[in-house]
XYZ file of C-alpha atoms in Angstrom:
613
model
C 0.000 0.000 0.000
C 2.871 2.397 1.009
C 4.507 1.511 -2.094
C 1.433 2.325 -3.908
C 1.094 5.833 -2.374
C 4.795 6.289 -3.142
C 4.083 5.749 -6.978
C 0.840 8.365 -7.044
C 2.713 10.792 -4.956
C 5.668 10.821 -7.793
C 3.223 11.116 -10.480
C 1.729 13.975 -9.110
C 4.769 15.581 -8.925
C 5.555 14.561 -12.070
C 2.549 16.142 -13.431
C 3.434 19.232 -11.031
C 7.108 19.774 -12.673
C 5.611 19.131 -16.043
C 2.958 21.952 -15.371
C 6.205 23.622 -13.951
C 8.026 22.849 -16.840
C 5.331 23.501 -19.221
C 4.668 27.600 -17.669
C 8.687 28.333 -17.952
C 8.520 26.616 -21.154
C 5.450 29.418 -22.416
C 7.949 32.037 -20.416
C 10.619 30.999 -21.889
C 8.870 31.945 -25.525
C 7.207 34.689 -24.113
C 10.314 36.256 -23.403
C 12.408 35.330 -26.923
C 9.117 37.086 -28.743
C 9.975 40.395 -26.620
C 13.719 40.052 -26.948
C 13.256 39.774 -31.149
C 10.886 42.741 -30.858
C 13.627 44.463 -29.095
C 16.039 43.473 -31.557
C 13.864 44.829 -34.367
C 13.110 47.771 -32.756
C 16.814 48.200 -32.034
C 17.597 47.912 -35.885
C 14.510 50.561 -36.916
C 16.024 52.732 -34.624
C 19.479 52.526 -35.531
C 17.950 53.073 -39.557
C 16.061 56.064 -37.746
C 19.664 56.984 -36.186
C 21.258 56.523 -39.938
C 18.667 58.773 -41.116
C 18.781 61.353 -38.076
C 22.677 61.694 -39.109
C 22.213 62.142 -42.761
C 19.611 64.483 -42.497
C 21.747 66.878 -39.856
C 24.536 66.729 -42.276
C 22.489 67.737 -45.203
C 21.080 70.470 -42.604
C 23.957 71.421 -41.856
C 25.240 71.541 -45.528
C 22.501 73.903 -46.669
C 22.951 76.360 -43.676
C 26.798 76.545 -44.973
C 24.976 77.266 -48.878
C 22.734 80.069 -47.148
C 25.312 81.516 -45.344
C 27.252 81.787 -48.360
C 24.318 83.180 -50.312
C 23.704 85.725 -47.174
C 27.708 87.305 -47.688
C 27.302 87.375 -51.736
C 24.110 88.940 -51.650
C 25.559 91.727 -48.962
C 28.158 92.264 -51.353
C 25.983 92.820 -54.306
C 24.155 95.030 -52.203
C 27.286 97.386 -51.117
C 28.650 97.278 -54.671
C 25.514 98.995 -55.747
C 25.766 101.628 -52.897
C 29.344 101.927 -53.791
C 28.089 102.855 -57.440
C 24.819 104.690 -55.905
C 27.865 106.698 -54.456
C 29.973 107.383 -57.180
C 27.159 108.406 -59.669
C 26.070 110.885 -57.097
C 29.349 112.294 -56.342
C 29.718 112.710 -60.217
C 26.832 114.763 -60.979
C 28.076 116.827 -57.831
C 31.136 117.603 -59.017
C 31.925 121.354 -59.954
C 33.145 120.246 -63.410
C 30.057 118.661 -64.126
C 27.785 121.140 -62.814
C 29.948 123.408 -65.252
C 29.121 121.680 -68.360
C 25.226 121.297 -67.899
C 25.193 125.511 -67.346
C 26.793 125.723 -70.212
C 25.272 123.624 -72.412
C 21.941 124.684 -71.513
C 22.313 127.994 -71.749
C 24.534 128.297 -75.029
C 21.498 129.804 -76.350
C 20.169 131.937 -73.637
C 22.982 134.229 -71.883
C 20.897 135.006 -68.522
C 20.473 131.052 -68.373
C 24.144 130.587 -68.546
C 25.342 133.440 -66.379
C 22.702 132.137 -63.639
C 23.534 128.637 -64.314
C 27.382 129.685 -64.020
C 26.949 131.143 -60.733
C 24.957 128.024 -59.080
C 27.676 125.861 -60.402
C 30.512 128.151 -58.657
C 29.221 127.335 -55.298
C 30.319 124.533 -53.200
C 27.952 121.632 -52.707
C 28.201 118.874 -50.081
C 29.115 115.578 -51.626
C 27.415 112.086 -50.549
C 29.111 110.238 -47.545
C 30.890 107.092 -49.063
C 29.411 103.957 -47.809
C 31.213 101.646 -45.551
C 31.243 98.103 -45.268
C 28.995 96.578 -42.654
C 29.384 93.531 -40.886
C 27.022 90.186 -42.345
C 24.412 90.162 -39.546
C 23.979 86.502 -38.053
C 21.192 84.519 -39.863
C 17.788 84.649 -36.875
C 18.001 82.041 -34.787
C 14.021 80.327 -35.219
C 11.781 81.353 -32.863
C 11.781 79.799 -29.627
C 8.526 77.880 -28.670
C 6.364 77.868 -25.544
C 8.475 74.698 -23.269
C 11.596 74.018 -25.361
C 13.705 75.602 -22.877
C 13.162 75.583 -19.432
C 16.005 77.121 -17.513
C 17.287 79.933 -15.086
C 18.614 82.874 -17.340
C 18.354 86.397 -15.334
C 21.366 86.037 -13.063
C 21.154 89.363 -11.550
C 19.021 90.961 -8.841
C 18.766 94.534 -8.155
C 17.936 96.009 -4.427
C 18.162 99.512 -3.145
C 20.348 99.836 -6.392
C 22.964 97.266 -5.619
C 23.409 94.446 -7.477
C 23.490 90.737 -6.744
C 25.084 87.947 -9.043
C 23.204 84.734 -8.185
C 23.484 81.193 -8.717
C 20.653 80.124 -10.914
C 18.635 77.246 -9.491
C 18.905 74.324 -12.172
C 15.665 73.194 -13.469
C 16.250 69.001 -13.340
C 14.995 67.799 -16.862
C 13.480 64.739 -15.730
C 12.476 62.349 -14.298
C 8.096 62.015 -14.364
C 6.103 60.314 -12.511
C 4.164 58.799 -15.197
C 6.312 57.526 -18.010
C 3.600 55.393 -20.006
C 1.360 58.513 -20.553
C 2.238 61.258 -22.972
C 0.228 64.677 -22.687
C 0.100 67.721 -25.263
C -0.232 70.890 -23.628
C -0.899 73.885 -24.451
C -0.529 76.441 -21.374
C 1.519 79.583 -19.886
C 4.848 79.242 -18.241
C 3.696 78.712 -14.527
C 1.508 75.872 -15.341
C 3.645 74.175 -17.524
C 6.456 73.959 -15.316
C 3.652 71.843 -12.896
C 2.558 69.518 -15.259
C 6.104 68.794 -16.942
C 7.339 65.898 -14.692
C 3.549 64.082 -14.310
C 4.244 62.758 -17.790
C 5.835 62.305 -21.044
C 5.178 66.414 -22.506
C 4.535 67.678 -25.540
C 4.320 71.462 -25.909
C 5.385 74.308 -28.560
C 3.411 73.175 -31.345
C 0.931 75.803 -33.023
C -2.495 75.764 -34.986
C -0.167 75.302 -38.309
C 1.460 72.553 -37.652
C 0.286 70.378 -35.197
C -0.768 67.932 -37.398
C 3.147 67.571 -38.324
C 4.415 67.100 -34.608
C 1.716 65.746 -32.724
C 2.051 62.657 -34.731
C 5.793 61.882 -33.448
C 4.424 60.489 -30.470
C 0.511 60.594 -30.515
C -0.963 61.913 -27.272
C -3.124 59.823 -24.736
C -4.568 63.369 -23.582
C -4.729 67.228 -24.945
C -4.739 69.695 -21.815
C -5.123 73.465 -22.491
C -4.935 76.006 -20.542
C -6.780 79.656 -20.481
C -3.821 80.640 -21.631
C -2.593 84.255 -22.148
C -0.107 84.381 -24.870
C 1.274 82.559 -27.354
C -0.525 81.336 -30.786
C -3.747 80.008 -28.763
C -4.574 82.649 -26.955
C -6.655 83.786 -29.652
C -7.472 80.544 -30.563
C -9.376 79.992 -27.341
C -10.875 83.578 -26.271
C -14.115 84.856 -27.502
C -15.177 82.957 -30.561
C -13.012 79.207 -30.928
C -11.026 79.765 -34.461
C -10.498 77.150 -36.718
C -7.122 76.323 -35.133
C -9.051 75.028 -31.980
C -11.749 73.312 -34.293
C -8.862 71.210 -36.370
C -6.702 70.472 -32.800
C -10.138 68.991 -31.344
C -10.945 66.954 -34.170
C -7.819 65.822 -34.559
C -7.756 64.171 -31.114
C -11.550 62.957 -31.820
C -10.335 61.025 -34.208
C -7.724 59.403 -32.669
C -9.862 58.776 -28.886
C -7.388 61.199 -27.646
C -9.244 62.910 -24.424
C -9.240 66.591 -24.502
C -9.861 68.782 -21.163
C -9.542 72.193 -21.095
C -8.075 73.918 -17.553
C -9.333 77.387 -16.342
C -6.429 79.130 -14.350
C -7.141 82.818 -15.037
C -9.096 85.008 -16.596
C -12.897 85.827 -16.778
C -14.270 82.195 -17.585
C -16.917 83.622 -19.821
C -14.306 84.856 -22.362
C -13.476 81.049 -22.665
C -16.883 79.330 -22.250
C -17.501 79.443 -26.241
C -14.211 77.333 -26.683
C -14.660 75.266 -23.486
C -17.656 73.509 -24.567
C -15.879 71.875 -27.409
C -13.454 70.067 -24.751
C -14.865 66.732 -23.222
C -14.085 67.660 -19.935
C -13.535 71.072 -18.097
C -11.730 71.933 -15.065
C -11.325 75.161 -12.880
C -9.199 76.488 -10.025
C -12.314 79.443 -9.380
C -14.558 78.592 -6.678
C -17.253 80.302 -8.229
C -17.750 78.635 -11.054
C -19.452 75.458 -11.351
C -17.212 73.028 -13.253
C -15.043 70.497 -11.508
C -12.149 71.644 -9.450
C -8.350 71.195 -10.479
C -6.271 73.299 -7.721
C -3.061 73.917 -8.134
C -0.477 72.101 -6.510
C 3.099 72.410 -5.210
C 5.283 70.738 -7.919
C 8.116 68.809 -5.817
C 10.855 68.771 -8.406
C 11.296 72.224 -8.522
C 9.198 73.670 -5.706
C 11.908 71.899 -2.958
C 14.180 73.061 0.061
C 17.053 72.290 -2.381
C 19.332 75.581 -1.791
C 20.778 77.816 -3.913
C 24.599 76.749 -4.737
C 25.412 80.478 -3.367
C 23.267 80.296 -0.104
C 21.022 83.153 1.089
C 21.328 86.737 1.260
C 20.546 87.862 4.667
C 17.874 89.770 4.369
C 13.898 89.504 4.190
C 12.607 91.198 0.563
C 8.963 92.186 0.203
C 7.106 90.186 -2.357
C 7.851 93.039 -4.741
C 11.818 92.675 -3.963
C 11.637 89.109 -4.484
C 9.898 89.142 -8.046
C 10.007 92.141 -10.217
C 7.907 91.550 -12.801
C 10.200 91.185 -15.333
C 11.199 87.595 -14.558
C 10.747 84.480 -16.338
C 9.476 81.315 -14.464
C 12.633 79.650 -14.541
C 14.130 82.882 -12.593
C 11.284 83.077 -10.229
C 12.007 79.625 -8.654
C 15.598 81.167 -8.427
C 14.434 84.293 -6.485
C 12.162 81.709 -4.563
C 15.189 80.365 -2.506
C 17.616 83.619 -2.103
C 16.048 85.196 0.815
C 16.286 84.997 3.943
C 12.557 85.664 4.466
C 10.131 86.701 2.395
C 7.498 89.436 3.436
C 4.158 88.282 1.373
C 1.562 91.213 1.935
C -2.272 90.200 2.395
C -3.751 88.854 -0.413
C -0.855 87.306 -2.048
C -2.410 83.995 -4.073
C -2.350 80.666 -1.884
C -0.375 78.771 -4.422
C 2.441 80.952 -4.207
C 2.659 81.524 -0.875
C 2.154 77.189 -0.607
C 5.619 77.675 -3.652
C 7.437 79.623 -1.502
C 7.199 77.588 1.891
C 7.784 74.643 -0.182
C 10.659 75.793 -0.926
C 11.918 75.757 2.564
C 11.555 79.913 2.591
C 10.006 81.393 6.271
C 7.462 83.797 5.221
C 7.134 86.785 7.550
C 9.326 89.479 8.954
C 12.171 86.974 10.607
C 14.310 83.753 9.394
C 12.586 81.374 11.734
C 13.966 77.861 10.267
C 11.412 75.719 12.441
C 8.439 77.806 11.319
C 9.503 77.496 7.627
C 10.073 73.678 7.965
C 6.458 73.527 9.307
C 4.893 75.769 6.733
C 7.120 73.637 4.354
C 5.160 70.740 5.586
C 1.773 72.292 5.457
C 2.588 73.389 1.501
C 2.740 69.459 1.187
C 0.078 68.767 3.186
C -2.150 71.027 0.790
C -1.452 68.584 -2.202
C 0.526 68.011 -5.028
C 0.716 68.255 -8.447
C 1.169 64.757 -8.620
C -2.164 64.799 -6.300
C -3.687 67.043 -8.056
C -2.995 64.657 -11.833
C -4.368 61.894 -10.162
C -7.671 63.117 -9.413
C -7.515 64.478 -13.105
C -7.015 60.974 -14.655
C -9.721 59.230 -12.211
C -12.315 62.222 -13.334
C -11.495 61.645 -16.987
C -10.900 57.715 -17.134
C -7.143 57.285 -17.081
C -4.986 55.149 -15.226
C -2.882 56.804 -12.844
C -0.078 54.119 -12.163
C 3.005 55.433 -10.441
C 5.656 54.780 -8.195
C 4.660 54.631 -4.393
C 6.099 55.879 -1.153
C 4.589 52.613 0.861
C 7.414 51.646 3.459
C 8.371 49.017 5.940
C 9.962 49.549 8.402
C 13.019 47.153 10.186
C 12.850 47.486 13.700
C 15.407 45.174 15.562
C 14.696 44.934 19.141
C 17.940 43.377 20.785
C 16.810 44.680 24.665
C 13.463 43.540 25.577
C 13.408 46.787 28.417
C 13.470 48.850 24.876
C 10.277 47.145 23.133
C 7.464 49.464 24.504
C 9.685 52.612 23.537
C 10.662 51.252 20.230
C 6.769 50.298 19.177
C 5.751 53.829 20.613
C 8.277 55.506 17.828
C 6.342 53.132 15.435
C 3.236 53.727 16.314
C 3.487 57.753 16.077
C 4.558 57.920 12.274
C 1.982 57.559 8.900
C 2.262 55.959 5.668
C 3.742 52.531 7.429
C 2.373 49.481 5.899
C 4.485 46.911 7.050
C 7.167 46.619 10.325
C 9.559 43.795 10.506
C 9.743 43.370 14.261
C 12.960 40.744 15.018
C 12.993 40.801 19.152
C 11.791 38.679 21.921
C 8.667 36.206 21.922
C 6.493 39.127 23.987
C 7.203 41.562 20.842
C 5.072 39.910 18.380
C 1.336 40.516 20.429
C 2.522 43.452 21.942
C 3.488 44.990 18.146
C 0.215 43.585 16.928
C -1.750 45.550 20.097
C 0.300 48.727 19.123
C 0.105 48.638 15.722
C -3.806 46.866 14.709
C -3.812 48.624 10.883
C -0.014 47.770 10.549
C 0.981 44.215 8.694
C 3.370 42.791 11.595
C 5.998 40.297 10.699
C 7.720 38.678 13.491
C 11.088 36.788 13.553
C 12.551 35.835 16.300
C 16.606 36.354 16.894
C 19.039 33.455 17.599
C 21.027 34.151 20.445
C 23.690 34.764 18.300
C 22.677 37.513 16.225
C 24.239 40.874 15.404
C 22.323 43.796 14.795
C 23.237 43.581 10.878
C 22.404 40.034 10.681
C 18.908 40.672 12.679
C 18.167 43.546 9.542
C 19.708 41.091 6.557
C 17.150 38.219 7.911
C 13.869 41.260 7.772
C 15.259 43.066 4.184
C 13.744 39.752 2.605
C 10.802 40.096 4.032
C 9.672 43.718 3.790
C 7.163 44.643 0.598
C 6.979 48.016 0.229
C 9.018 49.831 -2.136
C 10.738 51.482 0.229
C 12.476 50.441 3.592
C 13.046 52.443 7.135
C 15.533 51.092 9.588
C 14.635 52.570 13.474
C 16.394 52.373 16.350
C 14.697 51.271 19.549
C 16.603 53.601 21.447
C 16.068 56.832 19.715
C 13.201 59.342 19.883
C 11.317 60.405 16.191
C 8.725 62.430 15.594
C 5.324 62.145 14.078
C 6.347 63.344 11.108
C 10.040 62.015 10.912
C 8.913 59.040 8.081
C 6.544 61.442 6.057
C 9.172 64.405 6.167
C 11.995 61.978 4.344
C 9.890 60.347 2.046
C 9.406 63.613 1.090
C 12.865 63.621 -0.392
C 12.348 60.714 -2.247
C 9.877 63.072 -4.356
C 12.423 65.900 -5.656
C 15.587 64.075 -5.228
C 17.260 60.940 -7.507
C 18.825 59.575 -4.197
C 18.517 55.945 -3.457
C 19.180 56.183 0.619
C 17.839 58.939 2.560
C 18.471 60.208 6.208
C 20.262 62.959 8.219
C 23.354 63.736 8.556
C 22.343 67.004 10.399
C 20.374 66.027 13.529
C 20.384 66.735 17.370
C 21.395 63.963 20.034
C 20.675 64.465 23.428
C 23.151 62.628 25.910
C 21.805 61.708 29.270
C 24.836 61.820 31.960
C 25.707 65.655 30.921
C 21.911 66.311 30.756
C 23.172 67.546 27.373
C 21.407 68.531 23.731
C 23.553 68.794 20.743
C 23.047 69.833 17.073
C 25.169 67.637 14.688
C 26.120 69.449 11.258
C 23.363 71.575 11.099
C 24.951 73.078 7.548
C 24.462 69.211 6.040
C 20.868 69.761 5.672
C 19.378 69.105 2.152
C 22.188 67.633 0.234
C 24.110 64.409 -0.652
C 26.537 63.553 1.300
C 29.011 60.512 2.135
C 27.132 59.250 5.037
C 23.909 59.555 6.699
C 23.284 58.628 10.828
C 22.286 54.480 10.182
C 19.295 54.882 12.925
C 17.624 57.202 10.192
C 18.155 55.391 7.255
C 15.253 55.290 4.681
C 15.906 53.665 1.249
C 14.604 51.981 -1.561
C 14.114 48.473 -0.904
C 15.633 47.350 -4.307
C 19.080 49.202 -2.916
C 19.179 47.693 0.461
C 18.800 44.009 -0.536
C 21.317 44.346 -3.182
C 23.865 46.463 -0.728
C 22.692 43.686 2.084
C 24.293 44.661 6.459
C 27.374 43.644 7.499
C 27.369 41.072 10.388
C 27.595 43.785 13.038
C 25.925 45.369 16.213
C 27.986 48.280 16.314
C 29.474 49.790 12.723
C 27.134 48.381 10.522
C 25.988 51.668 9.053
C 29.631 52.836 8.606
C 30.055 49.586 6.764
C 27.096 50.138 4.422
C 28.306 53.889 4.174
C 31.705 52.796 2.546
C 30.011 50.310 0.122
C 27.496 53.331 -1.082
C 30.370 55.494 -1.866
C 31.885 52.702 -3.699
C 29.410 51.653 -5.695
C 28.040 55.131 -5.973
C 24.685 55.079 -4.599
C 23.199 58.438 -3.802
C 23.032 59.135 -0.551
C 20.923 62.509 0.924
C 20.604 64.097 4.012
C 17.270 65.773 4.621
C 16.276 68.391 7.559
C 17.293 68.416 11.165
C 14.139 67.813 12.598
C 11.701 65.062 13.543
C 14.723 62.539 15.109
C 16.469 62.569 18.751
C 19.337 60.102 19.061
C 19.530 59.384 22.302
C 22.939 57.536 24.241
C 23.921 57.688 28.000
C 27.430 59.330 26.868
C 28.834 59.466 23.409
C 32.559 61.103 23.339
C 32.662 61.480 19.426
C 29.005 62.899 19.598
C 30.810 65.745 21.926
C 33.487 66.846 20.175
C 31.686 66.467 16.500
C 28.377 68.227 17.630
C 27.718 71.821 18.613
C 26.079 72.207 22.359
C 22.772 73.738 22.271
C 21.882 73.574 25.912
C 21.571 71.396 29.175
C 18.168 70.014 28.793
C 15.837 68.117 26.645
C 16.211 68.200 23.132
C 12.688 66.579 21.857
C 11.133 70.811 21.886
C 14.186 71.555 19.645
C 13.619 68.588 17.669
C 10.057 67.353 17.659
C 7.928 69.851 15.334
């Protein structure tokens, strides 16, 4: 009988592995069909390449036969005002003037004494002409969105001049890479909607039929714009641009929606009713509401490469009118403070807190970190794009910020604290709780809407092996490592996955953070100038990274160190590390001797009201 149940149990695993066998088999084709796409999309792109190199060279070719053409034909044209010249200076001449008195008055002697006399007086000849320099061929117009960066350099105050470091406008990346949008709108709004997908702007009524077609749209968004070759298109009465744009993307299921950001609505109304959908930032008017929202990769604490001047500028000191957008996001981060009168437009005061600017009469860094958060807090434009796409029947795939979090508990008189740090913070999904038997209800009690995954230590576990046995087990796309004997904030997760939105760093942290140490009673503010930046090393108890990054990097087999460890192999295999602010985290040791003479002493006390905000 045994020997019978031996035989079925090998045929059904037989069968199993043959299923098995069968599924990688239909993989296996599955992916040799994609990899000759690829190849054949490789080879019509290199032809494209080819192509894309043959046609610059006969570009270029025919720009050297016009600029040729341009220098002959300026020649030709100062040869004939050098013989303009000479003709002139001939019938001028007192000789000449001589012989037409005489010969027209041969017959009539008062003629030819009168004629005499006019020719005896001097007469001013023609100035020769000189030579002028071939002006350089007009460069094509620049359209709406093909350039996108920081030109005015200079700002003017109390008529003094300051040379500033422009802030550079990143290129990329978006948040949506599958969808591709065509756009029509002003500067401001296009520099929101830029990085939420693939973007297609610049193109006109005459020839967006030619470009539109390079990479066809999934949506058309246009905004009440104010200039450029639509704004007629789309005030008063729609012209037959508007008409041929719209039916273009009709036939072609391209969705259209048309965005109200200024402007009396009723001068658009006519041209809005041809869109499919309509959206408006105007409370009073009664179509759907599309706010807008701070844009993270260039509304950002990232500082100016110069710093701050020290001084708080009124609104009007911070952005004379004459300023592109580019240059406003500049001005954005050089003061101190910034003085915004009543009235000034919620989404740029929201701009300028977000980026990391105190607004009011004084430089109060905790104040602008808060308002920094609030600007958040208020939504954005990535927000703001997916309640667009729901409305309108997109999908709004894109990355996420879930996290898990590691929490190694090595002393069981640390668990309560350690689950209380856990508890406080948002946005966790998962926590990886390695620690004693007691750890895995109590976690569960602490944290009900948390996933809790429990592993219990062998005895002879270090720290870095306890976190290399929970990075296997963590989901989320990205990872937090806490210490149980530190103090965070509410908002220390949610303030540095905050980086992860306008920075390309892989690991995030602080490198900049106070530590209070309890012997000496004493609070200290570590490198409070390594705020906002990449750096060579975070503090390991505030690491937050992509998940991706840590299981390929993996924790050295280490209780004390590890970090340092994982540190080194960053910098060697060049993974971006950032530090973000200073607040949110307390790191918190009986005595620390390095902490003392690398840290600057803020006071004897506690350091959470410094920290905490």
């Amino acid at each position: 009988m045994s020997e019978l149940e031996s035989t079925r149990r090998a045929l059904r695993d037989a069968v199993a592995q043959a299923g098995r066998a069968a599924e990688l088999a239909r993989l296996l084709d599955a992916a040799q069909a994609r990899l000759a796409a690829a190849e054949q999309r490789a080879e019509e792109v290199k032809a494209l390449a080819e192509q894309l190199s043959e046609t610059e060279e006969w570009l270029e070719s025919e720009r050297a036969a016009a600029e040729k053409l341009r220098r002959e034909l300026a020649e030709q044209r100062f040869q004939a005002e050098v013989a303009n010249w000479k003709l002139s200076s001939i019938k001028v001449a007192r000789w000449n003037r001589l012989g037409d008195a005489i010969k027209s008055g041969k017959s009539n002697p008062m003629r030819l004494a009168k004629g005499l006399r006019g020719a005896a007086k001097p007469v001013k000849r023609p100035i020769a002409p000189k030579r002028r320099p071939v002006a350089a061929a007009k460069a094509k117009e620049e359209r709406l969105g093909a350039a996108f960066q920081a030109t005015t350099t200079t700002r003017t105050l109390g008529g003094a001049s300051f040379k500033l470091k422009p802030f550079r406008v990143p290129t990329g990346p978006n948040t949506r890479p599958h969808l591709t949008a065509a756009v029509i709108a002003d500067p401001h709004a296009e520099a929101l909607l830029r990085y939420e997908w693939r973007q297609t702007t610049g193109f006109t009524p005459r020839d967006f039929a030619r470009v539109l077609p390079l990479e066809v749209p999934h949506l058309l968004v246009v905004e009440s714009v104010t200039q450029g070759p639509w704004a007629e298109e789309i005030t008063g009465e729609p012209g037959e641009g508007l008409k041929a744009l719209l039916a273009w993307c009709a036939e072609r299921g391209i969705r259209t929606i048309f965005w109200h950001t200024q402007g009396d609505v009723a001068a658009y109304a006519a041209a809005a009713e041809l869109f499919e959908h309509r959206f408006t930032t105007d409370l009073t008017v009664a179509w759907p509401r599309l706010q807008f929202g701070v844009q993270p990769r260039v509304h950002n604490p990232l500082p100016l490469s110069g710093g701050r001047i020290d001084r708080v500028l009124t609104l009007d000191q911070l952005l004379p009118g004459h300023l592109a957008y580019p240059d406003v996001l500049t001005s954005y981060r050089w003061p101190a403070a910034a003085d915004c009168p009543p009235g000034t437009p919620q989404w740029r005061l929201a701009e300028i807190a977000a980026c990391g600017t105190p607004i009011g009469t004084e430089a109060d860094t905790r104040r602008a970190h808060v308002a920094l958060r609030r600007a958040y807090g208020m939504g954005t434009m990535t927000e703001r794009i997916d309640e667009l796409l729901e409305a309108i029947g997109l999908p709004s795939a894109r990355a996420t910020l879930n996290t898990s979090v590691l929490l190694p508990i090595m002393d069981p008189f640390l668990m309560e604290h350690a689950l209380a740090q856990v508890a406080k913070q948002s946005g966790v999904d998962q926590v990886i709780v390695i620690g004693p038997p007691e750890a895995e209800l109590r976690a569960r009690d602490v944290l009900p809407d948390v996933e809790v995954v429990y592993r219990r230590p062998q005895p002879s576990m270090t720290e870095g092996a306890m976190l290399n046995a929970g990075i296997d087990l963590c989901e989320a796309d990205l990872v937090a490592v806490m210490d149980p004997r530190d103090v965070y904030g509410a908002h220390y997760l949610s303030d540095l996955r905050r980086a992860f939105l306008f920075s390309t760093a892989d690991i995030v942290g602080k490198a900049a953070f106070y530590a209070h140490l309890r012997k000496p009673q004493a609070t200290l503010l570590k490198q409070p100038d390594a705020e906002y930046s990449h750096l060579p090393e975070i503090a390991g108890a505030t690491l937050l990274a992509r998940r991706n990054t840590l299981r390929e990097l993996g924790f050295a087999d280490l209780t004390d160190g590890w970090d340092e460890v994982l540190m080194r192999q960053c910098r060697t295999d060049g993974i971006k590390v950032f530090s973000a602010d200073r607040f949110g985290y307390v790191r918190v040791r009986d005595e620390d001797r390095w902490l003392l003479g690398a840290a600057h002493l803020v006071e004897y006390g506690s350091a959470e009201p410094h920290a905490l905000i």
